[in-house]
Short mmCIF file of C-alpha atoms and ligand atoms in Angstrom, two decimals:
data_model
loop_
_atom_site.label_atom_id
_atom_site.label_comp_id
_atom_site.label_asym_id
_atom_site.label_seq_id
_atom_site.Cartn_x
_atom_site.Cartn_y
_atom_site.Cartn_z
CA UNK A 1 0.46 -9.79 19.62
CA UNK A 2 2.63 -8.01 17.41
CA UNK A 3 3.14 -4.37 16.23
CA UNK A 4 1.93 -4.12 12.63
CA UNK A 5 1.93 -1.20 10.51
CA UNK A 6 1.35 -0.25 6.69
CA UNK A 7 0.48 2.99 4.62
CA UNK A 8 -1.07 3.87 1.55
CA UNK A 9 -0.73 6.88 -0.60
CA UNK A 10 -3.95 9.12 -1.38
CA UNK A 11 -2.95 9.46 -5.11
CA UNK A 12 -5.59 8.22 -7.51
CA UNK A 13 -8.29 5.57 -7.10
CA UNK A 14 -7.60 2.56 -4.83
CA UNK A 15 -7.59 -0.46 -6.88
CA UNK A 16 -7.67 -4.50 -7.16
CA UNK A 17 -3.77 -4.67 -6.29
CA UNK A 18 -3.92 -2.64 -3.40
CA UNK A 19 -6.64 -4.89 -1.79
CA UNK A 20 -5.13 -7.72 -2.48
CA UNK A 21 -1.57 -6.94 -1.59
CA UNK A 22 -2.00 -5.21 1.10
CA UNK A 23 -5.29 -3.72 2.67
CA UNK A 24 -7.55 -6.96 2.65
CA UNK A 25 -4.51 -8.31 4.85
CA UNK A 26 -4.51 -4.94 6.89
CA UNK A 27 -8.35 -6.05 7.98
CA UNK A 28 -7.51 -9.88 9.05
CA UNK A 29 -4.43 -8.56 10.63
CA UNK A 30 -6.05 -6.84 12.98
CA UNK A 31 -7.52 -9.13 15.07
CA UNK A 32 -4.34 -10.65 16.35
CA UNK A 33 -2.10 -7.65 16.46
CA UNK A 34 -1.80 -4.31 17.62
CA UNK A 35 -2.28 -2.85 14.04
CA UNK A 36 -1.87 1.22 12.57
CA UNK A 37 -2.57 2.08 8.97
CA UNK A 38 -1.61 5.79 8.15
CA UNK A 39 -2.85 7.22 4.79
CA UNK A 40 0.26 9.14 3.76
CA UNK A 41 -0.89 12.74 2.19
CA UNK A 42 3.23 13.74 2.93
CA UNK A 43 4.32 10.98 0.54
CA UNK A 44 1.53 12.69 -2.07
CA UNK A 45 3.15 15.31 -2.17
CA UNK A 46 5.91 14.34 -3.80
CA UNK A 47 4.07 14.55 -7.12
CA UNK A 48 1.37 16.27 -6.21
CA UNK A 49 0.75 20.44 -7.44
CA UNK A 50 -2.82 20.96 -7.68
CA UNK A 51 -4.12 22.57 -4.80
CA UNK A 52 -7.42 21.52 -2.58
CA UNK A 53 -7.03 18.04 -3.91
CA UNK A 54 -4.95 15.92 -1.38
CA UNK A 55 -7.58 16.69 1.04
CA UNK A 56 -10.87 14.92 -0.53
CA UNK A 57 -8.96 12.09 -1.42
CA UNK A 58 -7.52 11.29 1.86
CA UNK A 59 -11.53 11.45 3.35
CA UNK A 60 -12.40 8.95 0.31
CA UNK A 61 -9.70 6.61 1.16
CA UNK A 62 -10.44 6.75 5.21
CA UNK A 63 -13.78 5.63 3.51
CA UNK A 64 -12.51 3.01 1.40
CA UNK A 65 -10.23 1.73 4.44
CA UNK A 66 -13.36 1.34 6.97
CA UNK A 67 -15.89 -0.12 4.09
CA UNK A 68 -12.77 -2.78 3.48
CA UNK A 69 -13.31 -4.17 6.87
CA UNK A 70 -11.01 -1.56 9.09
CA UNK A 71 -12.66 -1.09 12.42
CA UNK A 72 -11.54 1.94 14.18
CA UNK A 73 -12.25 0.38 17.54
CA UNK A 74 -9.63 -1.96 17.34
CA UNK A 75 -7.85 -0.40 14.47
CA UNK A 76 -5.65 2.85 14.66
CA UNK A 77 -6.29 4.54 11.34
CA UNK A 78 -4.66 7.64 11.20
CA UNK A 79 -3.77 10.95 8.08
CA UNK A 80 0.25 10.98 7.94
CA UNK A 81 0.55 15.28 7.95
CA UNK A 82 -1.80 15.01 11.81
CA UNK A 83 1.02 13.53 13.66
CA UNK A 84 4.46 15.91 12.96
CA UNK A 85 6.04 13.72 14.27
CA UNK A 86 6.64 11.72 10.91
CA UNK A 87 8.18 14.74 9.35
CA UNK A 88 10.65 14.82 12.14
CA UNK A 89 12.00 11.23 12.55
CA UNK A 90 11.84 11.81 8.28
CA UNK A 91 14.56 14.14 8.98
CA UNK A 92 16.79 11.67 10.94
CA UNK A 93 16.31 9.22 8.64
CA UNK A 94 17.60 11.23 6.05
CA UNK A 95 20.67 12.01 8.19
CA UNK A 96 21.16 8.32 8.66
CA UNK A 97 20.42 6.98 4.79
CA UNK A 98 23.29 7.56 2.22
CA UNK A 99 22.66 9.56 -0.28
CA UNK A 100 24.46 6.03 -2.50
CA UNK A 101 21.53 4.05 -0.96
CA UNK A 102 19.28 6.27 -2.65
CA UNK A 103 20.00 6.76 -5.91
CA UNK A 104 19.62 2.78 -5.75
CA UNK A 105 16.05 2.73 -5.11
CA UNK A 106 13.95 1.21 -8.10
CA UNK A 107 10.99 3.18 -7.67
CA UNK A 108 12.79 6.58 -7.70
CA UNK A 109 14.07 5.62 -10.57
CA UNK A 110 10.90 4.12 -12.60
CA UNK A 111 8.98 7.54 -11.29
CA UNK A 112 11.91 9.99 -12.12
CA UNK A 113 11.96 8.70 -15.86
CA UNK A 114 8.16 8.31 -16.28
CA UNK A 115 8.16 12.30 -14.92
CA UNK A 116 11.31 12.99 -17.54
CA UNK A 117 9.94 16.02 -18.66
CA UNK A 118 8.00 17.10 -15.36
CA UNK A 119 9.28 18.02 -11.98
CA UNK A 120 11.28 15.56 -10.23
CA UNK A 121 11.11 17.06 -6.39
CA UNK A 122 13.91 16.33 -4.41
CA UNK A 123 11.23 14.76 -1.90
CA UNK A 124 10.77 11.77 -4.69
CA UNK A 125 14.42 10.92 -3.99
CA UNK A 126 14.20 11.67 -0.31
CA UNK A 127 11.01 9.56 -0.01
CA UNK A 128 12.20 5.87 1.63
CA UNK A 129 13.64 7.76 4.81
CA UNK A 130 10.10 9.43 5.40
CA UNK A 131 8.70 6.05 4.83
CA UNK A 132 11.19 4.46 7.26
CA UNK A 133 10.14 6.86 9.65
CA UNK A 134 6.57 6.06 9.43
CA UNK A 135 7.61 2.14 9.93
CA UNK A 136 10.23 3.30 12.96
CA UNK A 137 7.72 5.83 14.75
CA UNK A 138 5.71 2.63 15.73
CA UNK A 139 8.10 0.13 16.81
CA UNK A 140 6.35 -1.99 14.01
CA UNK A 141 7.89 -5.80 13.86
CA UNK A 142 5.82 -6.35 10.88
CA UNK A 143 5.04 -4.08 7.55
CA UNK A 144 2.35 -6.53 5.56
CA UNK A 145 2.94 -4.77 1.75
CA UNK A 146 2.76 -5.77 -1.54
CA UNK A 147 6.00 -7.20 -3.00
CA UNK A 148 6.95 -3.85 -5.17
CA UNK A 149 7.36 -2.32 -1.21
CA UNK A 150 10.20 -4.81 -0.51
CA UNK A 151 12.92 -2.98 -1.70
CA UNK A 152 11.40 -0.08 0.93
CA UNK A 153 11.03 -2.19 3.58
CA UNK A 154 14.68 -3.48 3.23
CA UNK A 155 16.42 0.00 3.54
CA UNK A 156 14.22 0.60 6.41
CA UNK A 157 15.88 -2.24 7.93
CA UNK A 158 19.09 -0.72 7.18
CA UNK A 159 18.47 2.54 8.74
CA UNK A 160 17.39 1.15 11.60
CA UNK A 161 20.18 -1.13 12.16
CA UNK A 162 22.70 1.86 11.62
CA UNK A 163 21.12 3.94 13.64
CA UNK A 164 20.42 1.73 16.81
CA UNK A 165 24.31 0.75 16.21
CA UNK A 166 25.66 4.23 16.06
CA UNK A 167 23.21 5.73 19.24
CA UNK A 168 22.28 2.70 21.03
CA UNK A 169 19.18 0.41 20.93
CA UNK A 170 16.46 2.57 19.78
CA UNK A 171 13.79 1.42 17.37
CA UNK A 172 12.61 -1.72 16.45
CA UNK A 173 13.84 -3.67 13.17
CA UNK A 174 11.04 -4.42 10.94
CA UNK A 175 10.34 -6.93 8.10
CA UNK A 176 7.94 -7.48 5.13
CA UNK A 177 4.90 -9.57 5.09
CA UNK A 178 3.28 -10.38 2.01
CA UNK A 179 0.66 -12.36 1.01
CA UNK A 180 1.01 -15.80 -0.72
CA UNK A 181 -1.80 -15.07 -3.68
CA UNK A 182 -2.21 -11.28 -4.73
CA UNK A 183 1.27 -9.76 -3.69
CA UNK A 184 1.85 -8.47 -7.18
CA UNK A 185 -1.26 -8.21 -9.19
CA UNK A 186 -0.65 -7.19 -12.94
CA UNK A 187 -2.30 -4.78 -15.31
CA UNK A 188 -5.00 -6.54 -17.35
CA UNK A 189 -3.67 -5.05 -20.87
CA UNK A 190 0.00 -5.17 -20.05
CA UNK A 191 0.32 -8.62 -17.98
CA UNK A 192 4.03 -7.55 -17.36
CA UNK A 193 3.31 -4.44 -15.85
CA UNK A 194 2.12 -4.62 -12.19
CA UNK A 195 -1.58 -2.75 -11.92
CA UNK A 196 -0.70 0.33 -10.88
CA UNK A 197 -2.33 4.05 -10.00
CA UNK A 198 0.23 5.65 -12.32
CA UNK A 199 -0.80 3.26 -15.38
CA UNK A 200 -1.07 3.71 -18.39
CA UNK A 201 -4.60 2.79 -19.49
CA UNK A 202 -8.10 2.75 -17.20
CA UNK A 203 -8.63 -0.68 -19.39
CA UNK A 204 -6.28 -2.80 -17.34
CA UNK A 205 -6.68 -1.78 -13.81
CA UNK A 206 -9.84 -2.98 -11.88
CA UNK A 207 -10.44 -0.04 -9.54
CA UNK A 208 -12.54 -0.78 -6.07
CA UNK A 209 -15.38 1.30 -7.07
CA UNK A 210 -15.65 0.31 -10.53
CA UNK A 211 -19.47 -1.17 -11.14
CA UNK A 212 -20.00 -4.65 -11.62
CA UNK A 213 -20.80 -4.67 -15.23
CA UNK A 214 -17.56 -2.46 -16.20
CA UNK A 215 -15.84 -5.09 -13.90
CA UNK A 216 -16.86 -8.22 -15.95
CA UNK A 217 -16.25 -6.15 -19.20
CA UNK A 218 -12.53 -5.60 -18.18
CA UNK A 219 -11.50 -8.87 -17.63
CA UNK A 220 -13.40 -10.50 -20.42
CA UNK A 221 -11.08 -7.87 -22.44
CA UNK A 222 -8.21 -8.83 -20.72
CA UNK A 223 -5.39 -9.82 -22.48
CA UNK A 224 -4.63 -13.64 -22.23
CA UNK A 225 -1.22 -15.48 -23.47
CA UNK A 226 -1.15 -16.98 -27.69
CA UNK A 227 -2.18 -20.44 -27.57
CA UNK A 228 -4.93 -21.56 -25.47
CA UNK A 229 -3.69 -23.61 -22.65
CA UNK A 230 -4.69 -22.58 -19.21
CA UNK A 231 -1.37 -23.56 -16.56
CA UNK A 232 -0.34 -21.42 -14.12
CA UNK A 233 3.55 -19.79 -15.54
CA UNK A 234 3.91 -16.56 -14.61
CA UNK A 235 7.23 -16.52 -17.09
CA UNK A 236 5.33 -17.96 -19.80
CA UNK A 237 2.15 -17.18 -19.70
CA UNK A 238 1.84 -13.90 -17.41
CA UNK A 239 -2.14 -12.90 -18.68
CA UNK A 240 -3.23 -16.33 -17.93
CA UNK A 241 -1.36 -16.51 -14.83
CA UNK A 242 -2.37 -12.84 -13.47
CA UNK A 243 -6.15 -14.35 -13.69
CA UNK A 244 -5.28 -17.33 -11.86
CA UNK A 245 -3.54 -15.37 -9.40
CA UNK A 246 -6.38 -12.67 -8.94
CA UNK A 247 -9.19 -16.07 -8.93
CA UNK A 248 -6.78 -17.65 -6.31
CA UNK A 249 -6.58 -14.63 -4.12
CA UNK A 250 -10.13 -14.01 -4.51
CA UNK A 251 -11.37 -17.71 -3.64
CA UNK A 252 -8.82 -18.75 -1.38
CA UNK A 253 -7.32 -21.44 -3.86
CA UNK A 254 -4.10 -22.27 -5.46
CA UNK A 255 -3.38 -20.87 -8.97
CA UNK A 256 -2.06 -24.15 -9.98
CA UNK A 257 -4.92 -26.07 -8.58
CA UNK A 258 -7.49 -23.72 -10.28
CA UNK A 259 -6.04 -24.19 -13.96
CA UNK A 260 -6.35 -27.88 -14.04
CA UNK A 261 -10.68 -26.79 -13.35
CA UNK A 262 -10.32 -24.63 -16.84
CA UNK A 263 -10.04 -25.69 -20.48
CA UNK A 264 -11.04 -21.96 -21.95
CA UNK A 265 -9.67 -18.83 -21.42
CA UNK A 266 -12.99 -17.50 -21.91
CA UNK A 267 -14.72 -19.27 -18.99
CA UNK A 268 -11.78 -18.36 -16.29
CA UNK A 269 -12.19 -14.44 -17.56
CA UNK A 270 -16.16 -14.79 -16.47
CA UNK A 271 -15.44 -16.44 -13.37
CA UNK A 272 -12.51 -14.33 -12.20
CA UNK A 273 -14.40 -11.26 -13.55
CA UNK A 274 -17.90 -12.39 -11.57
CA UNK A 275 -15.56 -12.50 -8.38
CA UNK A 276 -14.15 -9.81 -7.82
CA UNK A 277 -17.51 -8.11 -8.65
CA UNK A 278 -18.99 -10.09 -5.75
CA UNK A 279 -16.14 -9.50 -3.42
CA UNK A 280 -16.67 -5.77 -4.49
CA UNK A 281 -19.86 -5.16 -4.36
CA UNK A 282 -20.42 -5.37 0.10
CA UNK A 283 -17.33 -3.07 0.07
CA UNK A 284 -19.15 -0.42 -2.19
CA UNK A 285 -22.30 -0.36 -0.79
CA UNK A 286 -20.01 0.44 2.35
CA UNK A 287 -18.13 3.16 0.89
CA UNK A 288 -21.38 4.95 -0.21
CA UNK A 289 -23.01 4.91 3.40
CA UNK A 290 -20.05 6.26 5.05
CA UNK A 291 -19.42 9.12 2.30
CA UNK A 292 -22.63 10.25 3.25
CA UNK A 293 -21.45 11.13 6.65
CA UNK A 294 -17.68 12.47 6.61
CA UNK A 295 -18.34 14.36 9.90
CA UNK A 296 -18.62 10.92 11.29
CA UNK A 297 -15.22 9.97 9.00
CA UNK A 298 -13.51 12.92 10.62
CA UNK A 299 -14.24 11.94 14.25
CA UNK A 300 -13.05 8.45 13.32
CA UNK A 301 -9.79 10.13 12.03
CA UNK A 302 -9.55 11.91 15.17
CA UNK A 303 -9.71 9.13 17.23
CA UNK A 304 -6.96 7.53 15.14
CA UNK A 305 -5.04 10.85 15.52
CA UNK A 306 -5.33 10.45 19.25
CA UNK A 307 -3.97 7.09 19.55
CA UNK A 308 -1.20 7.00 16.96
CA UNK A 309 0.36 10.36 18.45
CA UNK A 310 0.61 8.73 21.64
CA UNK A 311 2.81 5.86 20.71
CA UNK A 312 5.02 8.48 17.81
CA UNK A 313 5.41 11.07 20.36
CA UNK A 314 7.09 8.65 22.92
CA UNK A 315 9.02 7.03 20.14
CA UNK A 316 10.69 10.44 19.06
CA UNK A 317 11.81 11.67 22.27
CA UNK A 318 13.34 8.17 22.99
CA UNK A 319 15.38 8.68 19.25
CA UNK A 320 16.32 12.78 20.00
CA UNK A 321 17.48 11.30 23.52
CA UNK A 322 19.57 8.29 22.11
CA UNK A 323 21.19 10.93 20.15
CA UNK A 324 21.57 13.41 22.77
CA UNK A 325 20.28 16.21 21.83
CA UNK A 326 19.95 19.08 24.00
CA UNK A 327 16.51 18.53 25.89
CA UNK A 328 13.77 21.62 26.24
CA UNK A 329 12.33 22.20 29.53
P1 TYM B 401 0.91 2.51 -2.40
O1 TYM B 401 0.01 3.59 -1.94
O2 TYM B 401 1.44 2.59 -3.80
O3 TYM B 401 0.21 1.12 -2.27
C1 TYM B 401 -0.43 0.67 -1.08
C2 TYM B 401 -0.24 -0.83 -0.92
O4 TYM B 401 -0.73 -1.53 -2.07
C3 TYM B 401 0.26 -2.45 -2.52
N1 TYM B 401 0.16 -2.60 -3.99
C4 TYM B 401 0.05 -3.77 -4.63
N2 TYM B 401 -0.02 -5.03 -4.19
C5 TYM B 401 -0.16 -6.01 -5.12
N3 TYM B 401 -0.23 -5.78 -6.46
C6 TYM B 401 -0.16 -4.53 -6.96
N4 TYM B 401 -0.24 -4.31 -8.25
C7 TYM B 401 0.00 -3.45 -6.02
N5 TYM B 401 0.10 -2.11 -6.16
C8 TYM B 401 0.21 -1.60 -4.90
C9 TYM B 401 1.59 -1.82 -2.12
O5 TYM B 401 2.61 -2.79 -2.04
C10 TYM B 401 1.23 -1.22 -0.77
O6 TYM B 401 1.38 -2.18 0.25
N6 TYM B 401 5.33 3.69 -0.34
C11 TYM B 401 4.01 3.11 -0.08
C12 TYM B 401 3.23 3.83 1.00
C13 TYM B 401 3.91 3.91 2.33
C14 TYM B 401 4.11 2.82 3.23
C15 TYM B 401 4.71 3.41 4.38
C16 TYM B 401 3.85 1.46 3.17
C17 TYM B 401 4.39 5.03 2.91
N7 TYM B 401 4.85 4.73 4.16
C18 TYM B 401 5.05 2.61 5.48
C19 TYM B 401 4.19 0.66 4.27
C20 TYM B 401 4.78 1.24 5.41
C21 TYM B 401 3.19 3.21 -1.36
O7 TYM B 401 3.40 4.07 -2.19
O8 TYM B 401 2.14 2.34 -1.39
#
């Protein structure tokens, strides 16, 4: 049984690429492993000023995370700013990343040019140690992601590596599992552009709650590649592909194996659209139910709270004593 853990950020809505890539993994994960998903308010914050919002959206993901298929009895699920422990291993982490290995991070750079004009904290550019120190905190062997958290996962590697070599064998050394349909679904409008919560237009992202109908519309209005051959290129023809991909993911088949079934572009937009509103529609119905009780959401929080302090707690005393600091008594 291995130690799995993965995070998502409570910024905007949850959407088709963050099911696929990572959470619908999350749920069949944890079955055979000892798995903890932490929604990461902390990491919010890094572009986050508006008061009294970070809080509903973490209950409406904790929602979105049990209707998904998360079950909090075998599944720690757990709010990142509960367990202060992650703020202090974030610390240590920064002390132990270079400040070189930083400025070398793609998606510091992507967000700090799309913000040009706004604030760019400093906690942006800090970011991958607190990350790392969610990942460390739980001796995870395994971090299933999408692929644009690679790079993330990679420097987490590298932290831990320099730290267990400069204090002794401390944490564990984790790596990145992605899935092998759905690890980098693209934005319907801008097939180059990975669907994101930061993009541009609503048109291109398929969003968890979206209803059915607005569902079908989007991909029927999804743009597809010039001439009208369905193969599966994700060089050549990256709208055509991104539907195969999403279809693929959604129906357990290959990409390349489902575009030898289509002649039209038109038909594979239906089908792919009609899909993913079916795969949908269980996990909405879901969602509503348990937003009608977020007492209920909170003790399941609590519970998560319970467990996933437990295993951080023991994990930072075991780095501030490979260190040596001076113990309290
Ligand atoms: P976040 O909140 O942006 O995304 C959550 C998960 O969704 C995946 N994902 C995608 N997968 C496929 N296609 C896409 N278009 C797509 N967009 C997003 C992401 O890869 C991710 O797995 N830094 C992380 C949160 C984090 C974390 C962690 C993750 C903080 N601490 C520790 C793992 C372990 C992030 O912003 O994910």
């Amino acid at each position: 049984m291995a130690r799995v853990l993965s995070c998502i950020q409570p910024t905007g809505e949850v959407h088709l690429g963050n099911y696929l890539g990572a959470l619908r993994n999350w749920v069949s994960g944890q079955h055979n492993n000892d798995v903890f998903h932490g929604i990461v308010d902390l990491h919010a914050l890094t572009i986050t000023d508006t008061p009294g919002v970070l809080g509903q959206q973490t209950l409406q993901l904790a929602a979105i995370l049990f209707a998904v298929g998360l079950d909090p009895q075998i599944a720690t699920v757990f709010v990142q700013s509960h367990i202060p422990e992650h703020s202090q291993l974030g610390w240590i982490m920064e002390c132990t990343v270079s400040f070189g290995e930083l400025s070398r991070m793609t998606q510091f750079k992507d967000k700090s040019a799309k913000r040009e004009a706004d604030f760019v904290s400093a906690g942006l550019f800090t970011y991958p140690a607190l990350q790392a120190a969610d990942i460390l905190l739980y001796d995870a062997s395994e971090v299933p992601v999408g692929d644009d958290q690679r790079q993330h996962i990679e420097i987490t590697r590298d932290i831990a590596l320099r730290f267990n070599h400069r204090f002794g064998d401390t944490f564990v050394v984790p790596k990145a599992v992605t899935p092998p349909t759905g690890a980098r679904v693209m934005d319907l409008q801008e097939p180059t552009n990975k669907m994101s919560k930061s993009g541009d237009g609503e048109a291109g992202i398929i969003y968890l709650l979206d209803d059915p109908a607005s569902i079908v519309k989007k991909f029927k209005r999804a743009v597809t590649d010039s001439d009208n051959e369905v193969v599966f290129d994700r060089e050549l023809k990256p709208g055509v592909s991104n539907l195969l991909e999403i279809l693929g993911a959604v129906t357990n088949e290959s990409p390349s194996a489902l575009a030898t079934t289509y002649t039209q572009y038109g038909k594979l937009k239906q089908d792919t659209g009609e899909a993913v509103a079916e795969m949908l529609r269980p996990i909405q119905t879901r969602y509503h139910e348990l937003m009608a009780d977020p007492a209920e959401l909170s003790n399941l929080l609590a519970l998560g709270k319970e467990r996933a302090s437990k295993v951080a707690s023991a994990t930072l005393a075991r780095a501030h004593s490979a260190i040596g600091l001076y113990p309290s008594n």
